[in-house]
Coordinates of C-alpha atoms in Angstrom, one line a residue:
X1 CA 0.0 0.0 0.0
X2 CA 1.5 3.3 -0.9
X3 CA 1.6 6.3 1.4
X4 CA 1.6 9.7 0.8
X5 CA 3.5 11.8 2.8
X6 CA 1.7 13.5 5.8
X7 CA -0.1 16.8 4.9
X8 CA -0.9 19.7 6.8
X9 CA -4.6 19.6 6.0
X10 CA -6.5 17.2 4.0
X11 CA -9.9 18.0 2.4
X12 CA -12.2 14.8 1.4
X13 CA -14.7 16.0 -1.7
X14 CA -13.9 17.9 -4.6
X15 CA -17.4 20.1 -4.9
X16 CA -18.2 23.2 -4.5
X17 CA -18.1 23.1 -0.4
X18 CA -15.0 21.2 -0.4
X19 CA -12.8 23.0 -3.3
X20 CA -13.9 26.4 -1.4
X21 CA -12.6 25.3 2.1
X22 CA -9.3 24.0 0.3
X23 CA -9.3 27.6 -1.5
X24 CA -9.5 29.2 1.9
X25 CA -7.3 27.2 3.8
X26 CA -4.6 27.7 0.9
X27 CA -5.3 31.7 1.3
X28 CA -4.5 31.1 5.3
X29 CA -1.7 29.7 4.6
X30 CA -1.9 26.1 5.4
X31 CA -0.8 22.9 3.0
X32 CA -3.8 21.1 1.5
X33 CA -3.8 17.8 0.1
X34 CA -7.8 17.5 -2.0
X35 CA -9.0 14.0 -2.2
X36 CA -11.8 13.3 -4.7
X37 CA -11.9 13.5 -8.7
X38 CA -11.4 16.2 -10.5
X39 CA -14.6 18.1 -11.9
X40 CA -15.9 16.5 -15.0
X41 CA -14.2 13.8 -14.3
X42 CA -16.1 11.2 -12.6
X43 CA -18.3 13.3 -10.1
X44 CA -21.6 11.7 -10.8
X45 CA -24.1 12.3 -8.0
X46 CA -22.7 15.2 -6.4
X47 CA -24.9 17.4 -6.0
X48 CA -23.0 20.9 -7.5
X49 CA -22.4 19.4 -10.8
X50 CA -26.5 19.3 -10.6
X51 CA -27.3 22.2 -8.5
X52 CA -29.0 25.5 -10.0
X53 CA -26.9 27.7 -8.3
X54 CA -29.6 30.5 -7.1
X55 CA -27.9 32.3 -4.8
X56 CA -31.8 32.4 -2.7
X57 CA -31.4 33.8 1.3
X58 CA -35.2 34.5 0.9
X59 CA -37.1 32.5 -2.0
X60 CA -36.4 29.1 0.2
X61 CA -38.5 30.3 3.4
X62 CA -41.3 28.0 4.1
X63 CA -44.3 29.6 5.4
X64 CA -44.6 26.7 7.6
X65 CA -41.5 27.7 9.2
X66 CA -41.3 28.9 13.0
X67 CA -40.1 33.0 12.5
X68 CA -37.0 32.1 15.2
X69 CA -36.0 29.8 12.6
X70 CA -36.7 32.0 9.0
X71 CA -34.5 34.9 11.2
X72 CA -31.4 32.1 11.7
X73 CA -31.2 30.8 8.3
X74 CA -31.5 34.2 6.7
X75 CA -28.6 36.0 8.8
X76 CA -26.9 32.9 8.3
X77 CA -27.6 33.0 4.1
X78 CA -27.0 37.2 3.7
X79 CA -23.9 36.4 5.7
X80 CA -23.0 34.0 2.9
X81 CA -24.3 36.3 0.0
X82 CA -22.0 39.4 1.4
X83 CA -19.2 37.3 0.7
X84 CA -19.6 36.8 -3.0
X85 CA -18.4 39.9 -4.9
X86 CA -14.9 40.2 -3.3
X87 CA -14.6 35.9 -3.5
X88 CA -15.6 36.0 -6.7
X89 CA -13.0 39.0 -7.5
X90 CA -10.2 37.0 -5.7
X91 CA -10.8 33.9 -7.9
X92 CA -11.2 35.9 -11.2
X93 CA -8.1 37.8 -10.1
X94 CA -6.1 34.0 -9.3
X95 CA -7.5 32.5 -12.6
X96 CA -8.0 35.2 -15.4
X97 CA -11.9 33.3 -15.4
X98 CA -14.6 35.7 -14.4
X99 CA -17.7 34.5 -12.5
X100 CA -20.8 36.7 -13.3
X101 CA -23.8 37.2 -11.0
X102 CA -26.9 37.1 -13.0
X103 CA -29.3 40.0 -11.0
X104 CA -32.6 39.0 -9.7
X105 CA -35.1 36.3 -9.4
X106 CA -38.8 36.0 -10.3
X107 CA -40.8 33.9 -8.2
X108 CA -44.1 32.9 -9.2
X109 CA -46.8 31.1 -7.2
X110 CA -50.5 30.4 -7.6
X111 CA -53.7 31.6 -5.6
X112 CA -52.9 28.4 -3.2
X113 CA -49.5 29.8 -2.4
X114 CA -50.0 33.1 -1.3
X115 CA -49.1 32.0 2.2
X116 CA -45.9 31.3 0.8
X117 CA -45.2 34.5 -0.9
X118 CA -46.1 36.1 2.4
X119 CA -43.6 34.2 4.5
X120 CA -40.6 34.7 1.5
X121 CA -41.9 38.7 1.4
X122 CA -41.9 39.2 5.0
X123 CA -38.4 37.5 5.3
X124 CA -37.0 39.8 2.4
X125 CA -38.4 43.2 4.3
X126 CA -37.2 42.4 7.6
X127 CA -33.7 41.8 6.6
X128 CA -34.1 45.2 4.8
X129 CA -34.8 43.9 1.4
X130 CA -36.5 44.6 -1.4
X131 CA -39.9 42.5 -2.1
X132 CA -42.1 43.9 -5.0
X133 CA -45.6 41.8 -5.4
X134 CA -47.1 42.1 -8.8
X135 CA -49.8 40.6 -11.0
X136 CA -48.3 37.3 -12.3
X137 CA -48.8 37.8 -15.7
X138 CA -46.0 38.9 -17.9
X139 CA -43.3 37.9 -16.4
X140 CA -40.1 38.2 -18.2
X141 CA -42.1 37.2 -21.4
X142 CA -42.7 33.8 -20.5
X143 CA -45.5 31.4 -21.2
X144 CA -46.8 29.1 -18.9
X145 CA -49.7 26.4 -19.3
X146 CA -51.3 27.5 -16.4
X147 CA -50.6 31.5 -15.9
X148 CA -49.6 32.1 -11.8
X149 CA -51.9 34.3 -9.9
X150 CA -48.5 36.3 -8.3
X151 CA -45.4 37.3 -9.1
X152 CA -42.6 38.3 -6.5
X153 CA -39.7 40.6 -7.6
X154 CA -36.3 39.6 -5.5
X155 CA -33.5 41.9 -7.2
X156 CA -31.4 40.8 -4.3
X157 CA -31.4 36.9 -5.0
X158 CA -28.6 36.4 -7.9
X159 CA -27.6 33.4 -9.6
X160 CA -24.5 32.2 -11.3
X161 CA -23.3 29.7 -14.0
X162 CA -22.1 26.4 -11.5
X163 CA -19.8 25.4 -14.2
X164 CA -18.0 28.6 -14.7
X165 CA -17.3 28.6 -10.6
X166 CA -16.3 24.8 -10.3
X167 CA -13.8 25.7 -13.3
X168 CA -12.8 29.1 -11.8
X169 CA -12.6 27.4 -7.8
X170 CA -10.6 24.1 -8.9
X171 CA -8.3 26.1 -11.9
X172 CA -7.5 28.7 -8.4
X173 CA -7.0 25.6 -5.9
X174 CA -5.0 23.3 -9.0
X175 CA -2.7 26.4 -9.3
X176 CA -1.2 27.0 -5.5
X177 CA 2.1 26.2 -4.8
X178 CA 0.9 24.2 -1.5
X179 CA -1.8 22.3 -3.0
X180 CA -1.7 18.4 -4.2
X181 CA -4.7 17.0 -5.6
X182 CA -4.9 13.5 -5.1
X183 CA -7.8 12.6 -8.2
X184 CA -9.3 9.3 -6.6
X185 CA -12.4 8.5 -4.3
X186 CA -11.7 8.0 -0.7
X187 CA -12.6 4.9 0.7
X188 CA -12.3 5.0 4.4
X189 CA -11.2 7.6 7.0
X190 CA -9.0 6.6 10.0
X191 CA -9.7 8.6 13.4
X192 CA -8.2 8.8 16.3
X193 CA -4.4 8.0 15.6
X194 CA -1.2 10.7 14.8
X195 CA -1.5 11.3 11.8
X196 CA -5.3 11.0 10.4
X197 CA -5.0 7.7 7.9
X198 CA -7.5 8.2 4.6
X199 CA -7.8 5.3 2.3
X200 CA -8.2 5.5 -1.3
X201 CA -9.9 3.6 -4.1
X202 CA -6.8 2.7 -6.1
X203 CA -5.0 1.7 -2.9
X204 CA -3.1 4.3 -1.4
X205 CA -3.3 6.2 2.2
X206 CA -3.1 9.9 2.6
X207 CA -1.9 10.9 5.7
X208 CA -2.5 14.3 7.7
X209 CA -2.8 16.0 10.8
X210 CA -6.2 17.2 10.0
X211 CA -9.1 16.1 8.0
X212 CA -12.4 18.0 6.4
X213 CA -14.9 15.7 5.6
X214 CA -16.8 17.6 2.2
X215 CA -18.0 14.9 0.5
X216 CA -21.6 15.5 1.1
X217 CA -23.5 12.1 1.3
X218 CA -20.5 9.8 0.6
X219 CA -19.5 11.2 4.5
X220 CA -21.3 8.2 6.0
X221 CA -19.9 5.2 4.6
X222 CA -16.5 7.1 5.2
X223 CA -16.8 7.2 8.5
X224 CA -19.0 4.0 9.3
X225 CA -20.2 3.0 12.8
X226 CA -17.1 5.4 13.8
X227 CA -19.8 8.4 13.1
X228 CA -21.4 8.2 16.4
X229 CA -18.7 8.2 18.2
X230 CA -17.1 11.1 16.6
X231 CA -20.4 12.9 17.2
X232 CA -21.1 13.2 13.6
X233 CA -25.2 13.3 12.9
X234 CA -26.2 11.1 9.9
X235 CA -26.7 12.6 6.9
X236 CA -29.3 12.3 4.6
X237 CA -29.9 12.3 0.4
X238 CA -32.5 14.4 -1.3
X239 CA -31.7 12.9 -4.6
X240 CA -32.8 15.5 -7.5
X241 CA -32.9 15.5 -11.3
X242 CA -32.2 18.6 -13.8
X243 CA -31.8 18.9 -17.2
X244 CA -29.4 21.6 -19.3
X245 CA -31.4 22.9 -22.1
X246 CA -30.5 25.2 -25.8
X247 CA -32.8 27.9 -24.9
X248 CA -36.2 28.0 -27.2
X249 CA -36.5 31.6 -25.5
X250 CA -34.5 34.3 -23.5
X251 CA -34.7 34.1 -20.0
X252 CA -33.3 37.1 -18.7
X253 CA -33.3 36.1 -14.6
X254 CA -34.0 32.7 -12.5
X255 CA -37.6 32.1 -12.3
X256 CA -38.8 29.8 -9.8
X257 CA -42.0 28.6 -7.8
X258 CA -42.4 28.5 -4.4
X259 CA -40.9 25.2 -2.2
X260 CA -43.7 23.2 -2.7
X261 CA -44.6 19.5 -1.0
X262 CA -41.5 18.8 0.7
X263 CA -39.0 20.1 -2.3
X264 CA -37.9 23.1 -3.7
X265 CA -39.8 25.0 -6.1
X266 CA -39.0 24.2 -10.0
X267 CA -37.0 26.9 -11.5
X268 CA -35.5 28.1 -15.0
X269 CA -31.9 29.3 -14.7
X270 CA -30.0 31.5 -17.5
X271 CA -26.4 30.2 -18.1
X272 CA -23.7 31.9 -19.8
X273 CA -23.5 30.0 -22.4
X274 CA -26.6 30.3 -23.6
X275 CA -28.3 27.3 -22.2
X276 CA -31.1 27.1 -19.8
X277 CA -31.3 25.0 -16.4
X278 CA -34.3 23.6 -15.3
X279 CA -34.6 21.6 -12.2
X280 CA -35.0 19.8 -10.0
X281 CA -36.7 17.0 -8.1
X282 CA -36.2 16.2 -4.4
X283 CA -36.4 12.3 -3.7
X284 CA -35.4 11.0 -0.4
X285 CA -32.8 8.3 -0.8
X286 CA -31.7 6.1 1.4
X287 CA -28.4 4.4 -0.3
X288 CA -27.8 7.0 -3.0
X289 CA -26.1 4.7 -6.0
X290 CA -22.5 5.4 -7.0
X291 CA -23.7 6.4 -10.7
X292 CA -27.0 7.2 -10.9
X293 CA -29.0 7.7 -13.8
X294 CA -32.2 10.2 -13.9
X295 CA -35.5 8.1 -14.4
X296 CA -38.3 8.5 -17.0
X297 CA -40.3 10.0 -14.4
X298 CA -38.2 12.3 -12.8
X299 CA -37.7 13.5 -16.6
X300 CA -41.4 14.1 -17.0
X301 CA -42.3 15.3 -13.7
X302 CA -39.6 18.3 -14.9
X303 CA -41.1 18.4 -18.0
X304 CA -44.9 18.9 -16.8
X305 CA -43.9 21.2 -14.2
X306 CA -41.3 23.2 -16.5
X307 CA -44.0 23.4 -19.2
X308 CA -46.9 24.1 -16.7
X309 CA -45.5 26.9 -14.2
X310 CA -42.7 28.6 -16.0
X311 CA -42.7 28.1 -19.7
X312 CA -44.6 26.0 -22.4
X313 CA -41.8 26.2 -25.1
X314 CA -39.4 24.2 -22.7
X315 CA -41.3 21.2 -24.5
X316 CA -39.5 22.0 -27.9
X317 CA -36.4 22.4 -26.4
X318 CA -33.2 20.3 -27.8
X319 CA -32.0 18.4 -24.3
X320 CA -28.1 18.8 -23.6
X321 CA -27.6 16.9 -21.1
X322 CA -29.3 15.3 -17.6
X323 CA -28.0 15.8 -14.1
X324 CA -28.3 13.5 -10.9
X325 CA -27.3 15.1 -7.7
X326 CA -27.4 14.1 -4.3
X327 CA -28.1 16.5 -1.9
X328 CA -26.6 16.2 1.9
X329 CA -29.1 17.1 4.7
X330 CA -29.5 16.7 8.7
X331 CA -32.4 15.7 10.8
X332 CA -32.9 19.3 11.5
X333 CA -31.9 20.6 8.0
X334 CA -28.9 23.0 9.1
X335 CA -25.5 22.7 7.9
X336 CA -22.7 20.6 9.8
X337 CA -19.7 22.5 9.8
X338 CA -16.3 22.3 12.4
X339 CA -14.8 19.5 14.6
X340 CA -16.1 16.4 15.3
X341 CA -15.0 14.7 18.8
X342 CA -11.9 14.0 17.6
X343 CA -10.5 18.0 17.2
X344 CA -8.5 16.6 14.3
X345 CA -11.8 15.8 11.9
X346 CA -13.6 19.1 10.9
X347 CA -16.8 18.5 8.6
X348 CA -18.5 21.0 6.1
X349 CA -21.6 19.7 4.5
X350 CA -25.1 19.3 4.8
X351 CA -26.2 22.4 2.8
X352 CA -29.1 20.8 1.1
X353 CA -30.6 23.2 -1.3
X354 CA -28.5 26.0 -0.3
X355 CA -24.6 24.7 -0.6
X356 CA -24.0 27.1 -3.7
X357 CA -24.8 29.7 -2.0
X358 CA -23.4 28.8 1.7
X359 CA -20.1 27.6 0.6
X360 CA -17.8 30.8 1.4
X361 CA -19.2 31.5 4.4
X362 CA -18.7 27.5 5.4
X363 CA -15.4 27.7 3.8
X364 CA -14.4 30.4 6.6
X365 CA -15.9 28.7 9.2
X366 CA -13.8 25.6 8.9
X367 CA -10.3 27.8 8.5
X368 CA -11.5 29.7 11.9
X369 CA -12.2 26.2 13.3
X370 CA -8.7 25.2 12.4
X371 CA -7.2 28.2 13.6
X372 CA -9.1 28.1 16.8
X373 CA -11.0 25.1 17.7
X374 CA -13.2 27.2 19.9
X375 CA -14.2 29.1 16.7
X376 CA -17.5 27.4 16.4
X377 CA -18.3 26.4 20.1
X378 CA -21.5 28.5 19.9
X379 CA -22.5 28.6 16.0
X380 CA -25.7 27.1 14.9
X381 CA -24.1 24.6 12.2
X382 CA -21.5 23.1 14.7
X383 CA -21.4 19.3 14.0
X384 CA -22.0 18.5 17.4
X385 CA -24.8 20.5 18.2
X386 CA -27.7 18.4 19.7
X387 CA -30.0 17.4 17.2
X388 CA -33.3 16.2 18.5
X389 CA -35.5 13.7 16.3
X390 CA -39.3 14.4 16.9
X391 CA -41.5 12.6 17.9
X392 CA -43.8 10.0 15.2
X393 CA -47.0 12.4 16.3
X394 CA -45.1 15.4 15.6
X395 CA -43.7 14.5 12.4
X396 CA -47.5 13.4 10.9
X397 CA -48.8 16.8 12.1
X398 CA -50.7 19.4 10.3
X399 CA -47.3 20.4 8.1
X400 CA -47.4 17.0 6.9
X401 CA -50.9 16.9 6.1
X402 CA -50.6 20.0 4.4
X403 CA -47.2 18.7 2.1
X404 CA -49.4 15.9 1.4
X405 CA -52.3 17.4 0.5
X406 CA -50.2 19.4 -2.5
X407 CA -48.4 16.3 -3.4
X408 CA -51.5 14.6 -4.4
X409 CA -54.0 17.8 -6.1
X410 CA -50.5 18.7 -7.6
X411 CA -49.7 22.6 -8.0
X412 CA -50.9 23.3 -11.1
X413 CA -54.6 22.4 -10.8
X414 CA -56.6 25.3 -10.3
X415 CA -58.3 23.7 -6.9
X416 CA -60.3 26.6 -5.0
X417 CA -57.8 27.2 -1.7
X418 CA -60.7 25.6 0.5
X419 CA -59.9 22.2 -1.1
X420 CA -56.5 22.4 0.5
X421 CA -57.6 23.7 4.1
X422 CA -60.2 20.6 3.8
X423 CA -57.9 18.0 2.1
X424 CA -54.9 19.3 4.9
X425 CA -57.9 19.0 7.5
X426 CA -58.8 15.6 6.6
X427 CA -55.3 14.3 6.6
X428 CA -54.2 15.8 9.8
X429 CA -56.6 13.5 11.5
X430 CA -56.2 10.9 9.5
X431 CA -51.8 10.5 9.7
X432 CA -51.7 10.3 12.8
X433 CA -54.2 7.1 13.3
X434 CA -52.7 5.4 9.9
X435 CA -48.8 5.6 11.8
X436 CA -49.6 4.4 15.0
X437 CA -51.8 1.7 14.4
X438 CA -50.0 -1.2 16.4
X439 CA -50.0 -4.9 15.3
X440 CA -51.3 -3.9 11.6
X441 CA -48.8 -4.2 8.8
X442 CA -49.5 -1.2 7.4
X443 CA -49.1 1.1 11.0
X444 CA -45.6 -1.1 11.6
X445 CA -44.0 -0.6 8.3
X446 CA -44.7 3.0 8.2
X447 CA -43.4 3.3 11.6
X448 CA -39.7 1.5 10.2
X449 CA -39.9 4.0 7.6
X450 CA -39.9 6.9 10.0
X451 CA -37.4 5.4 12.3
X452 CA -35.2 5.5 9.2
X453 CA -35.9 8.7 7.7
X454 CA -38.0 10.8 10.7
X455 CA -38.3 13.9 8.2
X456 CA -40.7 15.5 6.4
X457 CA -39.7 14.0 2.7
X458 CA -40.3 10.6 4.0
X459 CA -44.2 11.4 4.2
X460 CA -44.9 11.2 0.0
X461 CA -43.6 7.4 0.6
X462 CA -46.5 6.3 2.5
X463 CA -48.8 6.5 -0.5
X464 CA -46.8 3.7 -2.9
X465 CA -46.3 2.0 0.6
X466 CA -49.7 1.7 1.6
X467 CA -50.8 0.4 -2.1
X468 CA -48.5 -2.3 -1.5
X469 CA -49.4 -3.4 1.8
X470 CA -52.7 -3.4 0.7
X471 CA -52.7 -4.7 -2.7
X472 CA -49.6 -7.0 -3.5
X473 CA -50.7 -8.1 -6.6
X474 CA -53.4 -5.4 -8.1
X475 CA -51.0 -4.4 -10.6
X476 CA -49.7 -7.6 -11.8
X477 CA -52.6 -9.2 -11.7
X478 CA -55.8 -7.6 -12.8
X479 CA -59.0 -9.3 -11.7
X480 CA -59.7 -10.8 -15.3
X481 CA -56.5 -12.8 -15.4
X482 CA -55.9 -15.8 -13.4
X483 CA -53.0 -14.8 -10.9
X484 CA -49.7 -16.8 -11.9
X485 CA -47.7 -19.0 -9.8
X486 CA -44.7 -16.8 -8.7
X487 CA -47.5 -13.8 -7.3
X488 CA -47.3 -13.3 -3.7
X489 CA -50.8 -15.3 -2.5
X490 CA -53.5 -13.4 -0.3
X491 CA -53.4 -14.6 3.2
X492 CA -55.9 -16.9 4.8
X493 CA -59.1 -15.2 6.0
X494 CA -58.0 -13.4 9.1
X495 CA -54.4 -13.2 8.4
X496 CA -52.9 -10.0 8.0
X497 CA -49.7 -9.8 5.0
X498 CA -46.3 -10.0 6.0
X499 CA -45.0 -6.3 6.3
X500 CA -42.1 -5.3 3.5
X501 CA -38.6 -5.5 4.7
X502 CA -36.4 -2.9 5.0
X503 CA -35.3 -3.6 1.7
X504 CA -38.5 -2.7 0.3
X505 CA -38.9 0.6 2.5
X506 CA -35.7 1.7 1.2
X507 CA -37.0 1.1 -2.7
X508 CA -40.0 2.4 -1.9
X509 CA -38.9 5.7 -0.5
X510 CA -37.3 6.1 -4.4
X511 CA -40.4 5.2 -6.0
X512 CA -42.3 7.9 -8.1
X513 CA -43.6 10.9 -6.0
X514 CA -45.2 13.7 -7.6
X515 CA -42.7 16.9 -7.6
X516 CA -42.8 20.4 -8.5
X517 CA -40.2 20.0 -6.4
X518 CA -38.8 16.9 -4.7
X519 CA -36.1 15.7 -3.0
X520 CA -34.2 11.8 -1.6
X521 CA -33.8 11.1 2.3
X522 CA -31.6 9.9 3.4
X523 CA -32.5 11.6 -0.4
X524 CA -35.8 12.8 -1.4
X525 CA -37.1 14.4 -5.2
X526 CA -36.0 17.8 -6.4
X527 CA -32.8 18.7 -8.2
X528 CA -29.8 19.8 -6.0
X529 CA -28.7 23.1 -5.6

């Protein structure tokens, strides 16, 4: 086994968190060795070669959101946003590759969503921010199927071109005189010894006195069982599709919906180049796959809801190319960034939809962390923050019922706002009885889902779970045909079916769920940002 000799600082994950950390420990001073493949070259499923790149610290506030918790994660996001123009000047200035901000973002929302434009209005205007409601009709020339009721101005919510700032971070970091770039997977990450031991794929072991752990969802199987010792929370997926394509029509800013049943909204994004991005889905995954390919119907929920909210031209669009990202999230959906247990093993990830935007803020976090370990002793994101997982009741409350009750009349159906409030009414009452019910198949299983994935993007499971509990063989075997051999039987009169292993939980919670935006837990169904 070949050893590389001891760094001063290694950093695990070569997207956009981990190449701005290694940019910003490089600036401080400190030797970096980067672990992870170069970009282009390999990354599939990580979630920045997917991700959007809206630069949002207001369009992703959830009217469902306690106000304690829209205030954090907006100081937190502006803090991030500040950052940009003299980052992006350094790397230009390093690289001769400028990174322009495209100004403003459009989000449009139907009659249903006003609560959400409220919430993302009421943000923007306490953080001193301008928040301009209009009618939703002419919006930057575009054409939806189904024209939105509202339109929100945000000239304070940029976006960028992700590929022009991968390029322009990993040309900067490839260039410093104290950098080595070690292009291969890592494998396995050694704790708790002088120096830190990190295995690679082709065989090798870096070693170094400190490790940062930025490779999103790959962190768990890095760390193993070892992750609850070190006081490292698991980490969830929220697997999402987008799709790059030749523009049928200008788009002069990002466009977007509201966040919508557990996801993100969908949103059109101008690139450079000329191309347009459209995403995403949110699926919660549990084992995100090593090279994942986008579905048919993650390509046509995009489609519909592309077509149906933002633009109906989208459908004669040439496609350029599909992207499958895996978005890293916590229990309680903050970031984890600075030491674990073991001082020597820093972590910066868990940004979910937001990791574009938060990663020079996260970046300087982990260098003051390393400077001082004391740095982040108090911070919200500190990795070993107490993270508390609710209670089944709590989870299945009137949030859930209300997610629910979009994911199934869908956002584009022009349902009077009273079918929600009775739908959402309906289901409130009705969660909490279907999860608890004990000794019934159906109440057990749902319950093992939860245990695995207690957050709110495991709830769209329950509906392909429940169909199969209660119909195993509906769909193979209409009524008409004799049922074959190899189908699972009925049980004898009385007998309740066997509930699905965890095996089947953990396909089911990919299985199709509707998304205007969706996400994967440990994934859920939108696109990654």
């Amino acid at each position: 086994m070949n050893a590389h000799p001891a760094a001063d600082v290694a950093v695990v994950g070569t997207g956009v968190v981990g190449l701005a950390v290694a940019h910003q420990l490089l600036r401080r001073g400190h030797a970096v060795t980067i672990i992870g493949p170069r970009p282009g070259a390999g990354a599939r499923g990580q979630a920045s070669a997917a991700a959007g790149a809206m630069l949002s610290p207001f369009s992703e506030v959830d009217a469902a959101q306690p106000e304690s918790r829209v205030a954090m994660d907006v100081e937190q996001r502006l803090r991030a946003l500040a950052r940009y123009p003299a980052w992006l000047e350094e790397l230009a200035t390093a690289t001769g590759i400028p990174v322009p901000l495209t100004a403003g973002t459009w989000v449009v929302a139907t009659e249903a969503e006003r609560d959400s434009v409220a919430a993302i209005t009421r943000a923007a205007h306490d953080a001193g921010h301008t928040a301009e409601i209009t009618a939703g009709t002419d919006i930057d020339g575009l054409r939806p199927e189904v024209p939105p009721a509202i339109g929100l101005w945000l000239p304070g919510e940029p976006s960028l071109d992700i590929t022009r700032l991968i390029t322009t971070l990993s040309t900067a970091v490839a260039r410093h005189r104290r950098v080595r770039w070690h292009a291969v997977d890592a494998v396995e990450v050694t704790t708790g010894t002088t120096p830190t031991r990190i295995r690679c794929t082709d065989g090798s072991t870096v070693e170094c006195a400190r490790t940062v752990l930025a490779a999103g969802t790959g962190i768990p199987s890095l760390l193993g069982a070892r992750a609850a010792e070190l006081g490292v929370p698991p980490v969830l997926a929220g697997r999402g599709v987008s799709l790059l394509l030749r523009a049928p029509v200008a788009v002069p800013h990002a466009v977007r919906t509201p966040n919508l049943a557990f996801a993100c909204g969908t949103h059109l994004v101008p690139r450079h180049d000329g191309d347009l991005y459209l995403g995403a889905t949110n699926r919660l995954t549990i084992a995100p796959a090593d090279n994942p390919a986008a579905t048919l119907d993650e390509i046509a929920v995009l489609i519909d809801d592309g077509t149906r909210r933002l633009e109906q031209r989208l459908r004669a669009a040439p496609l350029h190319r599909v992207q499958v990202g895996h978005r890293p999230y916590t229990l309680d959906h903050l970031p984890l960034v600075g030491p674990a247990r073991d001082s020597n093993l820093l972590v910066a990830t868990a940004t979910y939809r937001c990791g574009v935007l938060l990663a020079p803020l996260l970046a300087d976090l982990i260098a003051d962390a390393i400077d001082d370990p004391a740095a982040l002793d108090l911070h919200p994101y500190r990795t070993t923050r107490p993270i508390t997982v609710p209670p089944l009741a709590e989870l299945v409350d009137t949030e859930a019922a209300r997610g629910l009750a979009q994911h199934l009349l869908g956002p584009t159906i022009p349902v009077d706002a009273a079918a929600h409030r009775q739908l959402t009414a309906l289901l409130a009452h009705a969660l909490p009885a279907l999860v608890t019910r004990v000794g019934d198949p159906v109440g057990e299983t749902l319950a093992r889902l939860f245990a695995q994935a207690p957050v709110l993007e495991a709830v769209p499971a329950l509906l392909p779970l429940v169909e199969r509990l209660e119909s195993p063989c509906r769909h193979r075997n209409p009524p008409s045909i004799p049922r074959p051999r190899s189908c699972t039987p009925r049980p004898p009169s009385g007998t309740a079916p066997a509930a699905p292993s965890d095996s089947t939980i953990g396909s089911t919670l990919s299985a199709t769920t509707r998304s205007t935006a969706s996400l994967s837990p440990p994934p859920s169904n939108r696109t990654p940002a």
